[in-house]
mmCIF file of C-alpha atoms and ligand atoms in Angstrom:
data_model
loop_
_atom_site.group_PDB
_atom_site.id
_atom_site.type_symbol
_atom_site.label_atom_id
_atom_site.label_comp_id
_atom_site.label_asym_id
_atom_site.label_seq_id
_atom_site.Cartn_x
_atom_site.Cartn_y
_atom_site.Cartn_z
ATOM 1 C CA MET U 1 87.595 110.467 98.176
ATOM 2 C CA LEU U 2 86.788 110.847 101.525
ATOM 3 C CA ASP U 3 83.214 112.649 102.474
ATOM 4 C CA VAL U 4 82.366 112.406 106.086
ATOM 5 C CA ARG U 5 78.372 113.262 106.125
ATOM 6 C CA GLY U 6 77.106 114.435 110.100
ATOM 7 C CA ILE U 7 79.905 112.902 112.158
ATOM 8 C CA ARG U 8 79.444 113.089 115.875
ATOM 9 C CA SER U 9 81.866 111.707 118.435
ATOM 10 C CA GLY U 10 83.416 112.332 121.109
ATOM 11 C CA TYR U 11 84.840 109.763 124.705
ATOM 12 C CA GLY U 12 82.114 107.817 126.616
ATOM 13 C CA GLU U 13 79.173 109.707 127.041
ATOM 14 C CA VAL U 14 81.026 113.376 125.894
ATOM 15 C CA THR U 15 80.214 114.546 122.555
ATOM 16 C CA ILE U 16 82.864 116.554 121.415
ATOM 17 C CA LEU U 17 82.118 117.161 117.706
ATOM 18 C CA GLN U 18 78.796 117.071 116.097
ATOM 19 C CA ASP U 19 77.714 117.462 112.651
ATOM 20 C CA ILE U 20 80.248 117.754 110.311
ATOM 21 C CA ASP U 21 80.541 117.464 106.675
ATOM 22 C CA LEU U 22 83.575 117.666 104.758
ATOM 23 C CA SER U 23 84.553 115.980 101.621
ATOM 24 C CA VAL U 24 88.466 116.137 100.868
ATOM 25 C CA ASP U 25 89.420 115.965 96.725
ATOM 26 C CA ARG U 26 93.351 115.715 96.481
ATOM 27 C CA GLU U 27 93.740 118.707 97.997
ATOM 28 C CA ILE U 28 95.485 119.560 100.696
ATOM 29 C CA TYR U 29 92.168 121.143 103.067
ATOM 30 C CA ALA U 30 93.302 122.044 106.677
ATOM 31 C CA VAL U 31 91.564 122.151 109.604
ATOM 32 C CA LEU U 32 92.369 124.969 112.159
ATOM 33 C CA GLY U 33 90.569 126.251 115.770
ATOM 34 C CA ALA U 34 91.799 126.534 119.140
ATOM 35 C CA ASN U 35 93.213 124.590 120.919
ATOM 36 C CA GLY U 36 89.807 122.073 122.436
ATOM 37 C CA ALA U 37 88.687 122.817 119.055
ATOM 38 C CA GLY U 38 88.101 118.543 118.419
ATOM 39 C CA LYS U 39 90.964 119.196 115.524
ATOM 40 C CA SER U 40 92.785 115.914 116.937
ATOM 41 C CA THR U 41 89.157 114.244 117.544
ATOM 42 C CA LEU U 42 87.875 114.801 114.282
ATOM 43 C CA LEU U 43 91.322 113.254 113.597
ATOM 44 C CA LYS U 44 90.863 110.272 115.609
ATOM 45 C CA THR U 45 87.554 109.946 114.238
ATOM 46 C CA LEU U 46 88.569 109.472 110.801
ATOM 47 C CA ALA U 47 91.525 107.412 111.810
ATOM 48 C CA GLY U 48 89.340 104.928 113.232
ATOM 49 C CA LEU U 49 91.139 105.114 117.151
ATOM 50 C CA ILE U 50 87.470 106.713 118.690
ATOM 51 C CA ARG U 51 84.298 105.406 116.706
ATOM 52 C CA PRO U 52 81.530 108.077 115.494
ATOM 53 C CA THR U 53 77.909 107.802 117.079
ATOM 54 C CA ALA U 54 76.208 108.880 114.188
ATOM 55 C CA GLY U 55 77.680 109.232 110.424
ATOM 56 C CA GLU U 56 79.235 107.945 107.544
ATOM 57 C CA ILE U 57 82.659 108.491 106.870
ATOM 58 C CA ARG U 58 83.928 107.863 103.439
ATOM 59 C CA VAL U 59 87.296 106.928 100.907
ATOM 60 C CA GLN U 60 86.837 106.514 97.472
ATOM 61 C CA GLY U 61 82.769 105.918 98.379
ATOM 62 C CA GLU U 62 83.751 103.146 100.717
ATOM 63 C CA ARG U 63 82.570 103.249 103.838
ATOM 64 C CA ILE U 64 85.479 103.075 106.570
ATOM 65 C CA ASP U 65 83.074 103.504 110.274
ATOM 66 C CA GLY U 66 82.720 101.094 112.868
ATOM 67 C CA ARG U 67 85.641 99.388 110.851
ATOM 68 C CA THR U 68 88.872 99.233 113.175
ATOM 69 C CA ALA U 69 92.063 101.600 112.546
ATOM 70 C CA TYR U 70 94.047 98.433 110.864
ATOM 71 C CA ASP U 71 91.671 98.095 108.499
ATOM 72 C CA ILE U 72 91.044 101.559 107.594
ATOM 73 C CA ALA U 73 94.851 101.557 107.755
ATOM 74 C CA ALA U 74 94.645 99.416 105.047
ATOM 75 C CA MET U 75 92.470 100.793 103.083
ATOM 76 C CA GLY U 76 94.109 103.178 102.351
ATOM 77 C CA VAL U 77 94.358 106.076 105.071
ATOM 78 C CA GLY U 78 97.554 107.326 107.169
ATOM 79 C CA TYR U 79 97.021 108.831 109.872
ATOM 80 C CA VAL U 80 100.346 110.868 112.256
ATOM 81 C CA PRO U 81 99.082 111.126 115.016
ATOM 82 C CA GLN U 82 99.639 114.275 117.130
ATOM 83 C CA GLU U 83 102.356 113.221 119.796
ATOM 84 C CA HIS U 84 103.871 109.710 119.445
ATOM 85 C CA GLY U 85 104.481 109.826 115.694
ATOM 86 C CA VAL U 86 107.473 107.653 116.118
ATOM 87 C CA PHE U 87 108.997 104.670 117.827
ATOM 88 C CA PRO U 88 110.983 105.952 120.175
ATOM 89 C CA ASP U 89 113.224 102.901 120.520
ATOM 90 C CA LEU U 90 112.895 101.808 117.072
ATOM 91 C CA THR U 91 115.953 103.277 114.096
ATOM 92 C CA VAL U 92 114.718 105.327 111.626
ATOM 93 C CA ALA U 93 114.569 102.001 108.970
ATOM 94 C CA GLU U 94 112.895 100.385 111.225
ATOM 95 C CA ASN U 95 110.108 102.616 112.004
ATOM 96 C CA LEU U 96 109.900 102.722 108.095
ATOM 97 C CA SER U 97 109.734 99.470 107.340
ATOM 98 C CA ILE U 98 106.943 99.707 110.044
ATOM 99 C CA GLY U 99 105.186 101.776 107.506
ATOM 100 C CA GLY U 100 105.816 99.160 104.941
ATOM 101 C CA LEU U 101 103.798 96.250 106.088
ATOM 102 C CA LEU U 102 101.041 97.993 104.120
ATOM 103 C CA GLY U 103 100.854 98.756 100.564
ATOM 104 C CA ALA U 104 101.453 97.034 97.462
ATOM 105 C CA ARG U 105 104.580 98.065 95.345
ATOM 106 C CA SER U 106 108.238 97.074 96.775
ATOM 107 C CA LYS U 107 109.575 98.425 99.598
ATOM 108 C CA ALA U 108 112.327 99.936 97.824
ATOM 109 C CA ASP U 109 110.700 102.049 96.071
ATOM 110 C CA ARG U 110 108.792 103.170 97.970
ATOM 111 C CA LEU U 111 110.914 104.258 100.256
ATOM 112 C CA ASP U 112 113.052 105.691 97.964
ATOM 113 C CA GLU U 113 110.685 108.226 97.773
ATOM 114 C CA VAL U 114 110.687 108.687 100.608
ATOM 115 C CA PHE U 115 114.414 109.650 100.417
ATOM 116 C CA SER U 116 113.554 111.271 97.541
ATOM 117 C CA LEU U 117 110.547 113.406 99.857
ATOM 118 C CA PHE U 118 113.090 113.665 102.823
ATOM 119 C CA PRO U 119 117.022 113.203 101.751
ATOM 120 C CA ASP U 120 118.124 114.047 105.406
ATOM 121 C CA LEU U 121 116.708 110.532 106.828
ATOM 122 C CA LYS U 122 119.226 108.689 104.758
ATOM 123 C CA ASP U 123 121.662 109.706 106.713
ATOM 124 C CA ARG U 124 119.681 108.417 109.939
ATOM 125 C CA LEU U 125 119.211 105.351 109.028
ATOM 126 C CA ASP U 126 120.357 103.311 111.945
ATOM 127 C CA GLN U 127 119.615 106.637 114.348
ATOM 128 C CA LYS U 128 116.952 105.653 116.677
ATOM 129 C CA ALA U 129 114.283 107.513 116.516
ATOM 130 C CA GLY U 130 113.500 109.115 120.087
ATOM 131 C CA SER U 131 117.116 110.895 119.664
ATOM 132 C CA LEU U 132 115.779 112.733 116.445
ATOM 133 C CA SER U 133 115.229 116.464 116.011
ATOM 134 C CA GLY U 134 111.598 117.224 116.158
ATOM 135 C CA GLY U 135 111.611 118.174 112.187
ATOM 136 C CA GLU U 136 113.741 114.964 111.742
ATOM 137 C CA GLY U 137 110.893 113.011 113.679
ATOM 138 C CA GLN U 138 108.153 114.179 112.394
ATOM 139 C CA MET U 139 109.753 113.317 108.796
ATOM 140 C CA VAL U 140 109.826 109.879 110.150
ATOM 141 C CA ALA U 141 106.495 110.221 111.153
ATOM 142 C CA ILE U 142 105.117 111.582 107.991
ATOM 143 C CA GLY U 143 107.277 108.893 106.206
ATOM 144 C CA ARG U 144 105.801 106.322 107.716
ATOM 145 C CA ALA U 145 102.644 106.868 106.633
ATOM 146 C CA LEU U 146 103.558 106.962 103.621
ATOM 147 C CA MET U 147 104.806 104.140 103.064
ATOM 148 C CA GLN U 148 101.623 102.221 102.911
ATOM 149 C CA GLU U 149 100.945 104.112 99.937
ATOM 150 C CA PRO U 150 98.152 106.413 101.413
ATOM 151 C CA SER U 151 95.322 107.369 99.122
ATOM 152 C CA VAL U 152 94.777 109.723 102.342
ATOM 153 C CA LEU U 153 96.404 111.482 105.330
ATOM 154 C CA LEU U 154 95.643 112.854 108.229
ATOM 155 C CA LEU U 155 98.411 114.887 109.754
ATOM 156 C CA ASP U 156 97.381 116.278 113.082
ATOM 157 C CA GLU U 157 99.884 119.277 113.687
ATOM 158 C CA PRO U 158 103.104 118.757 112.170
ATOM 159 C CA THR U 159 104.349 121.970 112.530
ATOM 160 C CA ALA U 160 104.376 122.143 116.222
ATOM 161 C CA GLY U 161 106.624 123.179 118.387
ATOM 162 C CA LEU U 162 109.150 123.643 114.766
ATOM 163 C CA SER U 163 111.540 126.362 113.952
ATOM 164 C CA PRO U 164 109.799 128.562 110.976
ATOM 165 C CA ARG U 165 112.675 126.857 108.687
ATOM 166 C CA TYR U 166 111.853 123.948 109.308
ATOM 167 C CA THR U 167 107.743 124.778 109.368
ATOM 168 C CA ASP U 168 108.748 126.159 105.971
ATOM 169 C CA LEU U 169 110.447 123.056 104.659
ATOM 170 C CA LEU U 170 107.655 120.448 106.245
ATOM 171 C CA PHE U 171 104.432 122.143 103.915
ATOM 172 C CA ARG U 172 105.986 122.637 101.138
ATOM 173 C CA ARG U 173 106.787 117.829 101.355
ATOM 174 C CA ILE U 174 103.685 117.954 102.176
ATOM 175 C CA ALA U 175 102.180 119.725 99.204
ATOM 176 C CA GLU U 176 104.734 118.139 96.692
ATOM 177 C CA ILE U 177 102.680 114.789 98.267
ATOM 178 C CA SER U 178 99.726 116.099 97.403
ATOM 179 C CA ARG U 179 100.436 117.270 94.155
ATOM 180 C CA GLU U 180 102.286 114.993 92.711
ATOM 181 C CA LYS U 181 101.162 111.320 95.129
ATOM 182 C CA ASN U 182 97.374 112.702 94.475
ATOM 183 C CA VAL U 183 96.672 112.501 98.741
ATOM 184 C CA SER U 184 93.911 113.559 100.335
ATOM 185 C CA VAL U 185 95.526 115.433 103.175
ATOM 186 C CA VAL U 186 94.052 116.877 105.399
ATOM 187 C CA LEU U 187 95.937 119.045 107.918
ATOM 188 C CA ALA U 188 95.268 120.011 111.149
ATOM 189 C CA GLU U 189 96.948 122.708 112.148
ATOM 190 C CA GLN U 190 96.673 125.862 114.827
ATOM 191 C CA ASN U 191 98.563 128.865 112.350
ATOM 192 C CA ALA U 192 95.557 129.793 110.537
ATOM 193 C CA VAL U 193 97.597 132.941 108.659
ATOM 194 C CA SER U 194 100.072 130.541 107.559
ATOM 195 C CA THR U 195 97.815 127.820 106.486
ATOM 196 C CA LEU U 196 95.939 130.659 104.676
ATOM 197 C CA ALA U 197 98.308 130.780 102.089
ATOM 198 C CA PHE U 198 99.076 127.472 101.650
ATOM 199 C CA ALA U 199 95.585 125.239 101.932
ATOM 200 C CA SER U 200 93.088 124.395 98.845
ATOM 201 C CA ASN U 201 90.273 124.353 101.833
ATOM 202 C CA VAL U 202 89.890 125.979 105.568
ATOM 203 C CA HIS U 203 87.366 123.924 108.210
ATOM 204 C CA VAL U 204 87.543 126.414 111.165
ATOM 205 C CA LEU U 205 86.080 123.962 114.198
ATOM 206 C CA SER U 206 85.103 125.860 117.599
ATOM 207 C CA LEU U 207 84.015 123.931 120.667
ATOM 208 C CA GLY U 208 83.384 121.089 118.295
ATOM 209 C CA ILE U 209 81.606 122.852 115.391
ATOM 210 C CA THR U 210 82.140 123.196 112.135
ATOM 211 C CA HIS U 211 82.582 127.626 112.859
ATOM 212 C CA LEU U 212 83.714 127.977 108.976
ATOM 213 C CA LEU U 213 84.091 126.071 105.601
ATOM 214 C CA GLY U 214 85.712 127.609 102.654
ATOM 215 C CA SER U 215 88.064 128.156 100.389
ATOM 216 C CA PRO U 216 91.330 130.706 101.626
ATOM 217 C CA LYS U 217 89.980 132.854 98.442
ATOM 218 C CA GLU U 218 86.380 133.045 100.558
ATOM 219 C CA VAL U 219 87.197 133.457 103.869
ATOM 220 C CA THR U 220 88.800 136.669 105.873
ATOM 221 C CA ILE U 221 91.205 135.983 108.344
ATOM 222 C CA ASP U 222 89.468 137.392 110.319
ATOM 223 C CA GLN U 223 86.076 135.504 109.619
ATOM 224 C CA VAL U 224 88.823 132.142 110.748
ATOM 225 C CA ARG U 225 89.834 134.653 114.062
ATOM 226 C CA GLU U 226 86.322 134.901 115.865
ATOM 227 C CA GLY U 227 86.235 131.263 115.508
ATOM 228 C CA TYR U 228 89.505 131.154 117.877
ATOM 229 C CA HIS U 229 87.807 133.553 120.205
ATOM 230 C CA ILE U 230 84.482 131.553 121.193
HETATM 231 N N1 LIG N 1 90.557 111.007 125.538
HETATM 232 C C1 LIG N 1 90.082 111.853 126.110
HETATM 233 N N2 LIG N 1 89.453 111.804 127.275
HETATM 234 C C2 LIG N 1 88.351 112.924 127.122
HETATM 235 N N3 LIG N 1 88.603 114.186 126.660
HETATM 236 C C3 LIG N 1 89.075 114.685 125.847
HETATM 237 C C4 LIG N 1 90.542 113.312 125.300
HETATM 238 N N4 LIG N 1 90.952 113.574 124.700
HETATM 239 C C5 LIG N 1 90.613 115.237 124.467
HETATM 240 N N5 LIG N 1 89.468 115.319 124.826
HETATM 241 C C6 LIG N 1 88.176 116.675 124.981
HETATM 242 O O1 LIG N 1 87.651 117.404 124.302
HETATM 243 C C7 LIG N 1 88.387 118.148 123.214
HETATM 244 C C8 LIG N 1 88.435 118.435 122.062
HETATM 245 O O2 LIG N 1 90.054 117.695 122.169
HETATM 246 P P1 LIG N 1 90.666 118.361 120.719
HETATM 247 O O3 LIG N 1 90.172 117.014 120.215
HETATM 248 O O4 LIG N 1 92.463 117.150 121.174
HETATM 249 O O5 LIG N 1 91.656 119.590 121.060
HETATM 250 P P2 LIG N 1 92.473 120.285 119.655
HETATM 251 O O6 LIG N 1 92.866 119.163 118.974
HETATM 252 O O7 LIG N 1 91.794 120.783 118.361
HETATM 253 O O8 LIG N 1 93.392 120.875 120.157
HETATM 254 C C9 LIG N 1 88.530 118.816 124.730
HETATM 255 O O9 LIG N 1 87.634 119.799 125.602
HETATM 256 C C10 LIG N 1 89.173 117.645 125.720
HETATM 257 O O10 LIG N 1 89.618 118.277 126.104
HETATM 258 MG MG1 LIG N 2 94.854 118.625 118.517
#
């Protein structure tokens, strides 16, 4: 599904990520690491907001690196940024509708699927997205990305700042999306403990390089935590 080889990426002259490989196949692939480790830089690179200076990114065998963010979205990569995932001045309905501009199936069918995942949104269609709670805002942001019917979904710390109850709910919905829609999810996360219980693979970044990579069965929480202390 998503295959990344030897990515180097950063901002201008500054290289942040070095030699990153990853392979995600209809699963929840968690990217962990301390603040500043490069998680958001990796997701921005996959989404085409930053162009990698080396390496290759493929979605279903097709190269996407070097293409525009719009083309990459149209090729099936949905992206929910760490911040500003919704248009605050637009309503919930308008936010979802914008996501629906891409994708083949009828918009009404796709909306129904978003509402079956996040029923609370149905009662808030006319509310400005900027006035929603943090958890509701994340649901709109994820719903908007799902309206594109992505095969790859990039989620940048969707549970940051949410209550444990909302975090749990969101994790369960993300698992449902991956399982039932066969979506390859790349999930950037801070919280190592809850992520190990939930993801099928974890990839720990430390100062922009891969510290550790494996399934939660193969890696220990202590090994993961080492990556946070460098
Ligand atoms: N727009 C930017 N310009 C220059 N450096 C940046 C920019 N955004 C992030 N960085 C730097 O890139 C590194 C990785 O940041 P980031 O990818 O946001 O990490 P994380 O998401 O893991 O917290 C940090 O050192 C950060 O200061
Ligand atoms: Mg980040």
